[in-house]
Amino acid sequence: MDQYRSLKDHVYDHIAQAIDSGRLSGGDKLSEQQICEVLNVSRTPVREALIQLASDGYLENLPRKGFHVKAMNEESAREIVEIIGPLDGRAALLACPRMNEDDRAQLQFLHESMQLAIAKGMLKKYDDLQHEFHDCYVQRCGNEKLIGYVRQLNRYFMKREYAHVDHDKQITLLQQANDEHAEIVRLFLAGDATGLQRYVRDVHWSIDNAPFLVW
Amino acid sequence: MDQYRSLKDHVYDHIAQAIDSGRLSGGDKLSEQQICEVLNVSRTPVREALIQLASDGYLENLPRKGFHVKAMNEESAREIVEIIGPLDGRAALLACPRMNEDDRAQLQFLHESMQLAIAKGMLKKYDDLQHEFHDCYVQRCGNEKLIGYVRQLNRYFMKREYAHVDHDKQITLLQQANDEHAEIVRLFLAGDATGLQRYVRDVHWSIDNAPFLVW
DNA sequence: ATACTGTATATTGTATACAATCAAGAGAAA
DNA sequence: TTTCTCTTGATTGTATACAATATACAGTAT
């Protein structure tokens, strides 16, 4: 019944979306005043939103120098890859016994859609589908905190650049990734929760062999 | 060089410490005005600190009803246990090749100190040492984001209650836990990073058999 | 031209003021 | 007594005002 959303929350959503959509990119400085003018609010809710965004990993706050969009670099990419495997694997383990028939059908559909996207060379489309694929089981893991962690870590993969990488090489990598998705689907259908956890954690998100990490 | 700390940061530390030390406990409401009076600052930095504390998992914010200390309950305890194993295990894996002789000696010392604490029935002391033990390798994992996650999750274990649980039973559980610590030390000394990860994740933080979870 | 210095402007951090909502209690009706 | 409504005070959410610091730039010296 309480549909109330504060101005702070509106500002938060506005900035978060601007970052997720790529309209703001790493290193960009956020002008408090400019946000005030665009959204027609005072600095108080704007600053409160910025502080929360910084705490949530969207921004970094240099004292007396303002807020900047957190930049993706070699190191933070490594940190994320080192963490996401265990978490995504655990999410799969927990989700496995909680999936219903529709969920499994959705997984299969997304896998085949990704195959189609690869065949057509639609890289961006593939990425979107991949996120849906992972979200599909993460959302079913029954652990809100885990969902939040995985979501936060995955944000970084939504802003990948393709331009500087050879197209054919990309296709090969995506095909390999989608072959792994096939195995993940198989394990979900078989209901093999522990095998699933191990595969997602140690193979799909392998630290050593991380085809996803092409920046 | 830039030692500047804003009032917001001071307020943050003050409240965080009050919660960590147990002076504030789950469900307690925080009065903005009272904090202002105690710390002699205006509401602006206080509110900014509260928002950040909420974003960091210390507090929850009911719209128009203020900030409350997040209460530990059955569900959030389960959520934490489901997450901490994979993360602590990964931290151990990453830390293993980065440990030096002093670190390993420190681990052994802490393990033996815990054994002493058990023998003397010093439960609180044991808990403190246990945190030092885990911190000892987590701090060496070389992944700031992971360190932050594990630290946040571990906070919840610092506020355990012992009163309502049989003392002998407690001792038995702690002895079992410390036997596991012995194995962890052994694996660190052997430099078996992958075995370490598996043991910490699947045995020490086992979901099914979680002796730590006595609230 | 380059480096330095001082001043003007812009931005951040904090305090205060105002508006909207909530909580508690007094008094009236059942 | 219980329940309802109304009012009053307290609390939260937002706007504005002020203070401290940082940035940009003009002018000067080297």
GROMACS .gro file of C-alpha atoms (C1' of nucleotides) in nm:
model
  490
    1MET     CA    1   0.000   0.000   0.000
    2ASP     CA    2   0.292   0.229   0.066
    3GLN     CA    3   0.384   0.335  -0.285
    4TYR     CA    4   0.586   0.627  -0.154
    5ARG     CA    5   0.918   0.685  -0.323
    6SER     CA    6   1.136   0.969  -0.207
    7LEU     CA    7   1.308   1.213  -0.439
    8LYS     CA    8   1.633   1.050  -0.332
    9ASP     CA    9   1.509   0.721  -0.479
   10HIS     CA   10   1.409   0.889  -0.804
   11VAL     CA   11   1.750   1.048  -0.836
   12TYR     CA   12   1.911   0.713  -0.755
   13ASP     CA   13   1.719   0.536  -1.031
   14HIS     CA   14   1.792   0.811  -1.279
   15ILE     CA   15   2.169   0.796  -1.228
   16ALA     CA   16   2.181   0.418  -1.201
   17GLN     CA   17   1.999   0.384  -1.529
   18ALA     CA   18   2.223   0.639  -1.695
   19ILE     CA   19   2.522   0.431  -1.592
   20ASP     CA   20   2.371   0.091  -1.677
   21SER     CA   21   2.264   0.216  -2.019
   22GLY     CA   22   2.609   0.353  -2.090
   23ARG     CA   23   2.504   0.715  -2.111
   24LEU     CA   24   2.752   0.776  -1.834
   25SER     CA   25   3.080   0.591  -1.849
   26GLY     CA   26   3.378   0.526  -1.631
   27GLY     CA   27   3.554   0.830  -1.489
   28ASP     CA   28   3.278   1.075  -1.576
   29LYS     CA   29   3.226   1.335  -1.310
   30LEU     CA   30   2.876   1.397  -1.180
   31SER     CA   31   2.780   1.758  -1.123
   32GLU     CA   32   2.538   1.789  -0.834
   33GLN     CA   33   2.404   2.115  -0.965
   34GLN     CA   34   2.343   1.976  -1.310
   35ILE     CA   35   2.146   1.683  -1.169
   36CYS     CA   36   1.945   1.931  -0.961
   37GLU     CA   37   1.856   2.126  -1.272
   38VAL     CA   38   1.771   1.824  -1.486
   39LEU     CA   39   1.549   1.661  -1.224
   40ASN     CA   40   1.431   1.985  -1.069
   41VAL     CA   41   1.514   1.898  -0.711
   42SER     CA   42   1.743   2.045  -0.449
   43ARG     CA   43   2.091   1.925  -0.366
   44THR     CA   44   1.982   1.737  -0.053
   45PRO     CA   45   1.814   1.438  -0.221
   46VAL     CA   46   2.077   1.446  -0.495
   47ARG     CA   47   2.363   1.413  -0.248
   48GLU     CA   48   2.179   1.141  -0.057
   49ALA     CA   49   2.135   0.945  -0.379
   50LEU     CA   50   2.499   0.991  -0.476
   51ILE     CA   51   2.615   0.862  -0.138
   52GLN     CA   52   2.398   0.555  -0.176
   53LEU     CA   53   2.516   0.499  -0.532
   54ALA     CA   54   2.875   0.516  -0.413
   55SER     CA   55   2.801   0.269  -0.136
   56ASP     CA   56   2.643   0.036  -0.392
   57GLY     CA   57   2.950   0.038  -0.612
   58TYR     CA   58   2.824   0.261  -0.891
   59LEU     CA   59   3.032   0.563  -0.797
   60GLU     CA   60   3.341   0.659  -0.606
   61ASN     CA   61   3.365   0.966  -0.391
   62LEU     CA   62   3.686   1.163  -0.379
   63PRO     CA   63   3.665   1.389  -0.073
   64ARG     CA   64   3.599   1.748  -0.166
   65LYS     CA   65   3.621   1.659  -0.533
   66GLY     CA   66   3.285   1.502  -0.591
   67PHE     CA   67   3.147   1.180  -0.729
   68HIS     CA   68   3.275   0.996  -1.035
   69VAL     CA   69   3.146   0.693  -1.220
   70LYS     CA   70   3.357   0.398  -1.115
   71ALA     CA   71   3.584   0.299  -1.397
   72MET     CA   72   3.632  -0.060  -1.506
   73ASN     CA   73   3.995  -0.155  -1.521
   74GLU     CA   74   4.209  -0.466  -1.535
   75GLU     CA   75   4.218  -0.505  -1.158
   76SER     CA   76   3.851  -0.466  -1.080
   77ALA     CA   77   3.767  -0.703  -1.367
   78ARG     CA   78   3.995  -0.962  -1.211
   79GLU     CA   79   3.836  -0.908  -0.871
   80ILE     CA   80   3.491  -0.964  -1.014
   81VAL     CA   81   3.587  -1.279  -1.201
   82GLU     CA   82   3.744  -1.418  -0.885
   83ILE     CA   83   3.418  -1.372  -0.696
   84ILE     CA   84   3.136  -1.434  -0.938
   85GLY     CA   85   3.200  -1.803  -1.001
   86PRO     CA   86   3.147  -1.921  -0.645
   87LEU     CA   87   2.841  -1.700  -0.605
   88ASP     CA   88   2.674  -1.785  -0.935
   89GLY     CA   89   2.749  -2.151  -0.873
   90ARG     CA   90   2.592  -2.136  -0.531
   91ALA     CA   91   2.290  -1.958  -0.676
   92ALA     CA   92   2.250  -2.240  -0.929
   93LEU     CA   93   2.277  -2.500  -0.653
   94LEU     CA   94   2.007  -2.331  -0.449
   95ALA     CA   95   1.785  -2.260  -0.746
   96CYS     CA   96   1.796  -2.611  -0.891
   97PRO     CA   97   1.537  -2.773  -0.663
   98ARG     CA   98   1.323  -2.459  -0.675
   99MET     CA   99   1.284  -2.442  -1.052
  100ASN     CA  100   0.948  -2.533  -1.200
  101GLU     CA  101   0.862  -2.657  -1.548
  102ASP     CA  102   0.818  -2.306  -1.687
  103ASP     CA  103   1.157  -2.197  -1.554
  104ARG     CA  104   1.332  -2.489  -1.719
  105ALA     CA  105   1.150  -2.426  -2.046
  106GLN     CA  106   1.255  -2.063  -2.025
  107LEU     CA  107   1.617  -2.167  -1.979
  108GLN     CA  108   1.604  -2.386  -2.286
  109PHE     CA  109   1.438  -2.115  -2.487
  110LEU     CA  110   1.704  -1.862  -2.391
  111HIS     CA  111   1.981  -2.105  -2.475
  112GLU     CA  112   1.838  -2.160  -2.822
  113SER     CA  113   1.781  -1.789  -2.867
  114MET     CA  114   2.145  -1.727  -2.788
  115GLN     CA  115   2.240  -1.986  -3.047
  116LEU     CA  116   2.032  -1.792  -3.296
  117ALA     CA  117   2.195  -1.465  -3.197
  118ILE     CA  118   2.536  -1.618  -3.253
  119ALA     CA  119   2.435  -1.749  -3.594
  120LYS     CA  120   2.320  -1.401  -3.692
  121GLY     CA  121   2.625  -1.232  -3.540
  122MET     CA  122   2.413  -1.024  -3.305
  123LEU     CA  123   2.659  -0.974  -3.023
  124LYS     CA  124   2.465  -0.720  -2.820
  125LYS     CA  125   2.152  -0.929  -2.844
  126TYR     CA  126   2.350  -1.228  -2.722
  127ASP     CA  127   2.465  -1.034  -2.418
  128ASP     CA  128   2.111  -0.935  -2.327
  129LEU     CA  129   1.994  -1.294  -2.358
  130GLN     CA  130   2.285  -1.416  -2.153
  131HIS     CA  131   2.183  -1.187  -1.872
  132GLU     CA  132   1.828  -1.313  -1.891
  133PHE     CA  133   1.962  -1.668  -1.885
  134HIS     CA  134   2.161  -1.618  -1.567
  135ASP     CA  135   1.891  -1.406  -1.405
  136CYS     CA  136   1.645  -1.684  -1.476
  137TYR     CA  137   1.795  -1.915  -1.215
  138VAL     CA  138   1.957  -1.658  -0.988
  139GLN     CA  139   1.613  -1.509  -0.926
  140ARG     CA  140   1.496  -1.850  -0.808
  141CYS     CA  141   1.772  -1.913  -0.556
  142GLY     CA  142   1.562  -1.791  -0.263
  143ASN     CA  143   1.843  -1.578  -0.118
  144GLU     CA  144   1.787  -1.205  -0.152
  145LYS     CA  145   2.135  -1.115  -0.040
  146LEU     CA  146   2.291  -1.349  -0.293
  147ILE     CA  147   2.068  -1.210  -0.566
  148GLY     CA  148   2.188  -0.863  -0.479
  149TYR     CA  149   2.554  -0.962  -0.491
  150VAL     CA  150   2.527  -1.139  -0.825
  151ARG     CA  151   2.329  -0.853  -0.971
  152GLN     CA  152   2.588  -0.602  -0.862
  153LEU     CA  153   2.875  -0.805  -1.002
  154ASN     CA  154   2.697  -0.868  -1.329
  155ARG     CA  155   2.646  -0.499  -1.387
  156TYR     CA  156   3.006  -0.475  -1.494
  157PHE     CA  157   2.956  -0.720  -1.777
  158MET     CA  158   2.678  -0.513  -1.930
  159LYS     CA  159   2.912  -0.246  -2.054
  160ARG     CA  160   3.143  -0.460  -2.262
  161GLU     CA  161   3.305  -0.317  -2.567
  162TYR     CA  162   3.335  -0.522  -2.882
  163ALA     CA  163   3.490  -0.277  -3.123
  164HIS     CA  164   3.851  -0.357  -3.052
  165VAL     CA  165   3.817  -0.732  -3.074
  166ASP     CA  166   3.811  -0.941  -3.389
  167HIS     CA  167   3.455  -1.037  -3.480
  168ASP     CA  168   3.526  -1.400  -3.568
  169LYS     CA  169   3.720  -1.443  -3.247
  170GLN     CA  170   3.421  -1.305  -3.059
  171ILE     CA  171   3.185  -1.549  -3.228
  172THR     CA  172   3.411  -1.838  -3.136
  173LEU     CA  173   3.417  -1.732  -2.772
  174LEU     CA  174   3.043  -1.685  -2.756
  175GLN     CA  175   2.988  -2.025  -2.914
  176GLN     CA  176   3.208  -2.184  -2.651
  177ALA     CA  177   3.015  -2.001  -2.379
  178ASN     CA  178   2.686  -2.114  -2.521
  179ASP     CA  179   2.803  -2.474  -2.536
  180GLU     CA  180   2.856  -2.438  -2.164
  181HIS     CA  181   2.504  -2.298  -2.134
  182ALA     CA  182   2.381  -2.616  -2.300
  183GLU     CA  183   2.548  -2.822  -2.030
  184ILE     CA  184   2.399  -2.596  -1.763
  185VAL     CA  185   2.054  -2.649  -1.908
  186ARG     CA  186   2.115  -3.023  -1.915
  187LEU     CA  187   2.214  -3.027  -1.548
  188PHE     CA  188   1.907  -2.824  -1.453
  189LEU     CA  189   1.684  -3.066  -1.640
  190ALA     CA  190   1.858  -3.359  -1.472
  191GLY     CA  191   1.814  -3.190  -1.134
  192ASP     CA  192   2.181  -3.242  -1.054
  193ALA     CA  193   2.224  -2.951  -0.813
  194THR     CA  194   2.574  -3.030  -0.688
  195GLY     CA  195   2.706  -3.108  -1.035
  196LEU     CA  196   2.550  -2.784  -1.151
  197GLN     CA  197   2.718  -2.582  -0.880
  198ARG     CA  198   3.053  -2.733  -0.965
  199TYR     CA  199   3.013  -2.681  -1.340
  200VAL     CA  200   2.896  -2.320  -1.314
  201ARG     CA  201   3.163  -2.235  -1.060
  202ASP     CA  202   3.465  -2.423  -1.193
  203VAL     CA  203   3.405  -2.447  -1.566
  204HIS     CA  204   3.171  -2.173  -1.680
  205TRP     CA  205   3.331  -1.910  -1.456
  206SER     CA  206   3.678  -2.060  -1.454
  207ILE     CA  207   3.937  -1.811  -1.339
  208ASP     CA  208   4.205  -1.940  -1.574
  209ASN     CA  209   3.990  -1.985  -1.878
  210ALA     CA  210   3.765  -1.682  -1.882
  211PRO     CA  211   3.645  -1.629  -2.238
  212PHE     CA  212   3.392  -1.376  -2.117
  213LEU     CA  213   3.660  -1.135  -2.019
  214VAL     CA  214   3.722  -0.957  -2.343
  215TRP     CA  215   3.716  -0.587  -2.280
  216MET     CA  216   4.837   1.294   0.287
  217ASP     CA  217   4.471   1.373   0.261
  218GLN     CA  218   4.360   1.273   0.607
  219TYR     CA  219   4.035   1.459   0.568
  220ARG     CA  220   3.734   1.284   0.713
  221SER     CA  221   3.392   1.438   0.683
  222LEU     CA  222   3.143   1.461   0.966
  223LYS     CA  223   2.939   1.205   0.777
  224ASP     CA  224   3.226   0.959   0.811
  225HIS     CA  225   3.260   1.027   1.182
  226VAL     CA  226   2.890   0.968   1.234
  227TYR     CA  227   2.915   0.651   1.026
  228ASP     CA  228   3.196   0.513   1.239
  229HIS     CA  229   3.019   0.606   1.560
  230ILE     CA  230   2.700   0.420   1.469
  231ALA     CA  231   2.879   0.125   1.310
  232GLN     CA  232   3.086   0.076   1.622
  233ALA     CA  233   2.780   0.105   1.843
  234ILE     CA  234   2.620  -0.175   1.644
  235ASP     CA  235   2.930  -0.395   1.621
  236SER     CA  236   2.995  -0.362   1.992
  237GLY     CA  237   2.637  -0.456   2.071
  238ARG     CA  238   2.544  -0.125   2.232
  239LEU     CA  239   2.272  -0.107   1.970
  240SER     CA  240   2.087  -0.425   1.889
  241GLY     CA  241   1.842  -0.551   1.632
  242GLY     CA  242   1.525  -0.351   1.586
  243ASP     CA  243   1.644  -0.048   1.782
  244LYS     CA  244   1.530   0.276   1.631
  245LEU     CA  245   1.783   0.549   1.566
  246SER     CA  246   1.676   0.902   1.648
  247GLU     CA  247   1.839   1.151   1.413
  248GLN     CA  248   1.801   1.430   1.662
  249GLN     CA  249   1.958   1.230   1.943
  250ILE     CA  250   2.260   1.152   1.727
  251CYS     CA  251   2.287   1.520   1.640
  252GLU     CA  252   2.294   1.612   2.007
  253VAL     CA  253   2.542   1.343   2.108
  254LEU     CA  254   2.788   1.418   1.829
  255ASN     CA  255   2.708   1.788   1.809
  256VAL     CA  256   2.647   1.802   1.436
  257SER     CA  257   2.351   1.894   1.220
  258ARG     CA  258   2.105   1.651   1.068
  259THR     CA  259   2.262   1.667   0.721
  260PRO     CA  260   2.574   1.459   0.789
  261VAL     CA  261   2.374   1.235   1.021
  262ARG     CA  262   2.122   1.150   0.752
  263GLU     CA  263   2.398   1.095   0.499
  264ALA     CA  264   2.568   0.852   0.734
  265LEU     CA  265   2.243   0.668   0.805
  266ILE     CA  266   2.176   0.627   0.433
  267GLN     CA  267   2.522   0.483   0.383
  268LEU     CA  268   2.485   0.253   0.683
  269ALA     CA  269   2.157   0.126   0.542
  270SER     CA  270   2.318   0.066   0.205
  271ASP     CA  271   2.597  -0.126   0.378
  272GLY     CA  272   2.357  -0.358   0.551
  273TYR     CA  273   2.378  -0.217   0.903
  274LEU     CA  274   2.037  -0.051   0.902
  275GLU     CA  275   1.705  -0.069   0.728
  276ASN     CA  276   1.508   0.235   0.632
  277LEU     CA  277   1.131   0.231   0.660
  278PRO     CA  278   1.004   0.526   0.456
  279ARG     CA  279   0.886   0.810   0.676
  280LYS     CA  280   0.949   0.599   0.984
  281GLY     CA  281   1.322   0.628   1.016
  282PHE     CA  282   1.619   0.397   1.044
  283HIS     CA  283   1.633   0.080   1.251
  284VAL     CA  284   1.916  -0.156   1.330
  285LYS     CA  285   1.874  -0.459   1.107
  286ALA     CA  286   1.760  -0.753   1.311
  287MET     CA  287   1.916  -1.095   1.278
  288ASN     CA  288   1.657  -1.361   1.222
  289GLU     CA  289   1.635  -1.718   1.103
  290GLU     CA  290   1.610  -1.621   0.737
  291SER     CA  291   1.897  -1.376   0.716
  292ALA     CA  292   2.115  -1.621   0.909
  293ARG     CA  293   2.037  -1.885   0.648
  294GLU     CA  294   2.113  -1.642   0.367
  295ILE     CA  295   2.451  -1.563   0.515
  296VAL     CA  296   2.546  -1.925   0.567
  297GLU     CA  297   2.450  -2.002   0.208
  298ILE     CA  298   2.689  -1.734   0.082
  299ILE     CA  299   2.986  -1.725   0.314
  300GLY     CA  300   3.125  -2.069   0.235
  301PRO     CA  301   3.194  -2.010  -0.133
  302LEU     CA  302   3.340  -1.666  -0.059
  303ASP     CA  303   3.558  -1.765   0.233
  304GLY     CA  304   3.674  -2.070   0.038
  305ARG     CA  305   3.767  -1.856  -0.259
  306ALA     CA  306   3.950  -1.615  -0.031
  307ALA     CA  307   4.151  -1.905   0.109
  308LEU     CA  308   4.232  -2.025  -0.243
  309LEU     CA  309   4.358  -1.685  -0.347
  310ALA     CA  310   4.542  -1.622  -0.022
  311CYS     CA  311   4.725  -1.954  -0.012
  312PRO     CA  312   5.005  -1.871  -0.256
  313ARG     CA  313   5.031  -1.521  -0.112
  314MET     CA  314   5.093  -1.620   0.250
  315ASN     CA  315   5.441  -1.574   0.389
  316GLU     CA  316   5.611  -1.753   0.676
  317ASP     CA  317   5.486  -1.503   0.933
  318ASP     CA  318   5.128  -1.540   0.814
  319ARG     CA  319   5.142  -1.916   0.847
  320ALA     CA  320   5.300  -1.893   1.191
  321GLN     CA  321   5.024  -1.653   1.291
  322LEU     CA  322   4.761  -1.901   1.174
  323GLN     CA  323   4.915  -2.176   1.383
  324PHE     CA  324   4.941  -1.950   1.684
  325LEU     CA  325   4.575  -1.850   1.657
  326HIS     CA  326   4.468  -2.211   1.621
  327GLU     CA  327   4.653  -2.306   1.937
  328SER     CA  328   4.519  -2.001   2.118
  329MET     CA  329   4.168  -2.109   2.029
  330GLN     CA  330   4.244  -2.453   2.169
  331LEU     CA  331   4.348  -2.283   2.490
  332ALA     CA  332   4.034  -2.072   2.498
  333ILE     CA  333   3.824  -2.385   2.461
  334ALA     CA  334   4.009  -2.560   2.741
  335LYS     CA  335   3.941  -2.265   2.969
  336GLY     CA  336   3.582  -2.231   2.857
  337MET     CA  337   3.635  -1.876   2.732
  338LEU     CA  338   3.369  -1.860   2.464
  339LYS     CA  339   3.387  -1.490   2.386
  340LYS     CA  340   3.764  -1.505   2.364
  341TYR     CA  341   3.734  -1.797   2.124
  342ASP     CA  342   3.507  -1.596   1.900
  343ASP     CA  343   3.751  -1.306   1.886
  344LEU     CA  344   4.036  -1.539   1.798
  345GLN     CA  345   3.828  -1.710   1.536
  346HIS     CA  346   3.772  -1.378   1.366
  347GLU     CA  347   4.142  -1.305   1.375
  348PHE     CA  348   4.206  -1.650   1.229
  349HIS     CA  349   3.978  -1.598   0.932
  350ASP     CA  350   4.085  -1.237   0.882
  351CYS     CA  351   4.444  -1.356   0.875
  352TYR     CA  352   4.406  -1.522   0.536
  353VAL     CA  353   4.114  -1.321   0.399
  354GLN     CA  354   4.326  -1.008   0.429
  355ARG     CA  355   4.588  -1.176   0.212
  356CYS     CA  356   4.357  -1.275  -0.073
  357GLY     CA  357   4.445  -0.969  -0.282
  358ASN     CA  358   4.084  -0.892  -0.370
  359GLU     CA  359   3.945  -0.583  -0.201
  360LYS     CA  360   3.591  -0.649  -0.309
  361LEU     CA  361   3.601  -1.001  -0.170
  362ILE     CA  362   3.750  -0.875   0.155
  363GLY     CA  363   3.461  -0.633   0.185
  364TYR     CA  364   3.199  -0.899   0.124
  365VAL     CA  365   3.346  -1.143   0.375
  366ARG     CA  366   3.385  -0.870   0.633
  367GLN     CA  367   3.025  -0.765   0.593
  368LEU     CA  368   2.896  -1.120   0.622
  369ASN     CA  369   3.113  -1.196   0.923
  370ARG     CA  370   2.975  -0.900   1.113
  371TYR     CA  371   2.665  -1.101   1.185
  372PHE     CA  372   2.860  -1.368   1.366
  373MET     CA  373   3.007  -1.120   1.609
  374LYS     CA  374   2.683  -1.072   1.795
  375ARG     CA  375   2.615  -1.431   1.888
  376GLU     CA  376   2.432  -1.510   2.208
  377TYR     CA  377   2.546  -1.797   2.424
  378ALA     CA  378   2.312  -1.769   2.720
  379HIS     CA  379   2.037  -1.992   2.588
  380VAL     CA  380   2.260  -2.277   2.479
  381ASP     CA  381   2.404  -2.548   2.696
  382HIS     CA  382   2.765  -2.476   2.784
  383ASP     CA  383   2.896  -2.829   2.730
  384LYS     CA  384   2.722  -2.845   2.396
  385GLN     CA  385   2.890  -2.519   2.299
  386ILE     CA  386   3.231  -2.653   2.395
  387THR     CA  387   3.173  -2.961   2.184
  388LEU     CA  388   3.079  -2.750   1.883
  389LEU     CA  389   3.375  -2.519   1.923
  390GLN     CA  390   3.610  -2.815   1.957
  391GLN     CA  391   3.475  -2.956   1.631
  392ALA     CA  392   3.522  -2.619   1.463
  393ASN     CA  393   3.875  -2.591   1.589
  394ASP     CA  394   3.959  -2.941   1.465
  395GLU     CA  395   3.859  -2.806   1.126
  396HIS     CA  396   4.084  -2.507   1.182
  397ALA     CA  397   4.368  -2.753   1.238
  398GLU     CA  398   4.302  -2.904   0.895
  399ILE     CA  399   4.289  -2.557   0.742
  400VAL     CA  400   4.626  -2.475   0.894
  401ARG     CA  401   4.764  -2.803   0.761
  402LEU     CA  402   4.643  -2.726   0.410
  403PHE     CA  403   4.794  -2.378   0.423
  404LEU     CA  404   5.127  -2.522   0.534
  405ALA     CA  405   5.108  -2.780   0.256
  406GLY     CA  406   5.028  -2.504   0.006
  407ASP     CA  407   4.730  -2.703  -0.125
  408ALA     CA  408   4.522  -2.411  -0.250
  409THR     CA  409   4.249  -2.605  -0.428
  410GLY     CA  410   4.210  -2.856  -0.147
  411LEU     CA  411   4.192  -2.563   0.091
  412GLN     CA  412   3.918  -2.396  -0.107
  413ARG     CA  413   3.716  -2.713  -0.113
  414TYR     CA  414   3.762  -2.783   0.257
  415VAL     CA  415   3.677  -2.432   0.373
  416ARG     CA  416   3.379  -2.412   0.140
  417ASP     CA  417   3.229  -2.759   0.167
  418VAL     CA  418   3.331  -2.880   0.511
  419HIS     CA  419   3.405  -2.585   0.736
  420TRP     CA  420   3.111  -2.380   0.608
  421SER     CA  421   2.890  -2.674   0.517
  422ILE     CA  422   2.529  -2.570   0.475
  423ASP     CA  423   2.388  -2.892   0.616
  424ASN     CA  424   2.623  -2.927   0.906
  425ALA     CA  425   2.663  -2.574   1.039
  426PRO     CA  426   2.778  -2.599   1.399
  427PHE     CA  427   2.849  -2.228   1.404
  428LEU     CA  428   2.488  -2.141   1.370
  429VAL     CA  429   2.376  -2.151   1.729
  430TRP     CA  430   2.187  -1.836   1.804
  431DA     C1'  431   5.725   3.056  -2.339
  432DT     C1'  432   5.708   2.881  -1.869
  433DA     C1'  433   5.632   2.893  -1.396
  434DC     C1'  434   5.445   3.132  -1.011
  435DT     C1'  435   5.096   3.398  -0.740
  436DG     C1'  436   4.686   3.594  -0.621
  437DT     C1'  437   4.208   3.656  -0.695
  438DA     C1'  438   3.751   3.533  -0.863
  439DT     C1'  439   3.441   3.168  -0.938
  440DA     C1'  440   3.252   2.716  -0.879
  441DT     C1'  441   3.180   2.317  -0.599
  442DT     C1'  442   3.157   2.057  -0.186
  443DG     C1'  443   3.037   2.006   0.308
  444DT     C1'  444   2.742   2.152   0.674
  445DA     C1'  445   2.376   2.410   0.909
  446DT     C1'  446   1.931   2.581   0.927
  447DA     C1'  447   1.452   2.650   0.773
  448DC     C1'  448   1.035   2.488   0.600
  449DA     C1'  449   0.683   2.130   0.449
  450DA     C1'  450   0.469   1.686   0.485
  451DT     C1'  451   0.366   1.299   0.746
  452DC     C1'  452   0.340   1.029   1.158
  453DA     C1'  453   0.243   0.919   1.660
  454DA     C1'  454   0.030   1.003   2.092
  455DG     C1'  455  -0.310   1.162   2.367
  456DA     C1'  456  -0.749   1.427   2.496
  457DG     C1'  457  -1.206   1.439   2.454
  458DA     C1'  458  -1.658   1.291   2.249
  459DA     C1'  459  -1.976   0.923   2.099
  460DA     C1'  460  -2.119   0.449   2.129
  461DT     C1'  461  -1.495   0.092   2.892
  462DT     C1'  462  -1.414   0.112   2.418
  463DT     C1'  463  -1.361   0.332   1.994
  464DC     C1'  464  -1.342   0.718   1.714
  465DT     C1'  465  -1.188   1.169   1.578
  466DC     C1'  466  -0.932   1.562   1.625
  467DT     C1'  467  -0.558   1.814   1.763
  468DT     C1'  468  -0.087   1.882   1.899
  469DG     C1'  469   0.382   1.774   1.904
  470DA     C1'  470   0.753   1.507   1.715
  471DT     C1'  471   0.992   1.317   1.316
  472DT     C1'  472   1.108   1.268   0.842
  473DG     C1'  473   1.186   1.465   0.376
  474DT     C1'  474   1.329   1.858   0.111
  475DA     C1'  475   1.488   2.329   0.016
  476DT     C1'  476   1.779   2.698   0.101
  477DA     C1'  477   2.169   2.943   0.314
  478DC     C1'  478   2.626   2.968   0.457
  479DA     C1'  479   3.124   2.815   0.517
  480DA     C1'  480   3.528   2.579   0.358
  481DT     C1'  481   3.784   2.417  -0.008
  482DA     C1'  482   3.908   2.348  -0.482
  483DT     C1'  483   3.947   2.507  -0.967
  484DA     C1'  484   4.035   2.837  -1.332
  485DC     C1'  485   4.237   3.217  -1.498
  486DA     C1'  486   4.471   3.670  -1.536
  487DG     C1'  487   4.878   3.900  -1.437
  488DT     C1'  488   5.364   3.900  -1.314
  489DA     C1'  489   5.832   3.746  -1.281
  490DT     C1'  490   6.191   3.451  -1.464
   0.00000   0.00000   0.00000
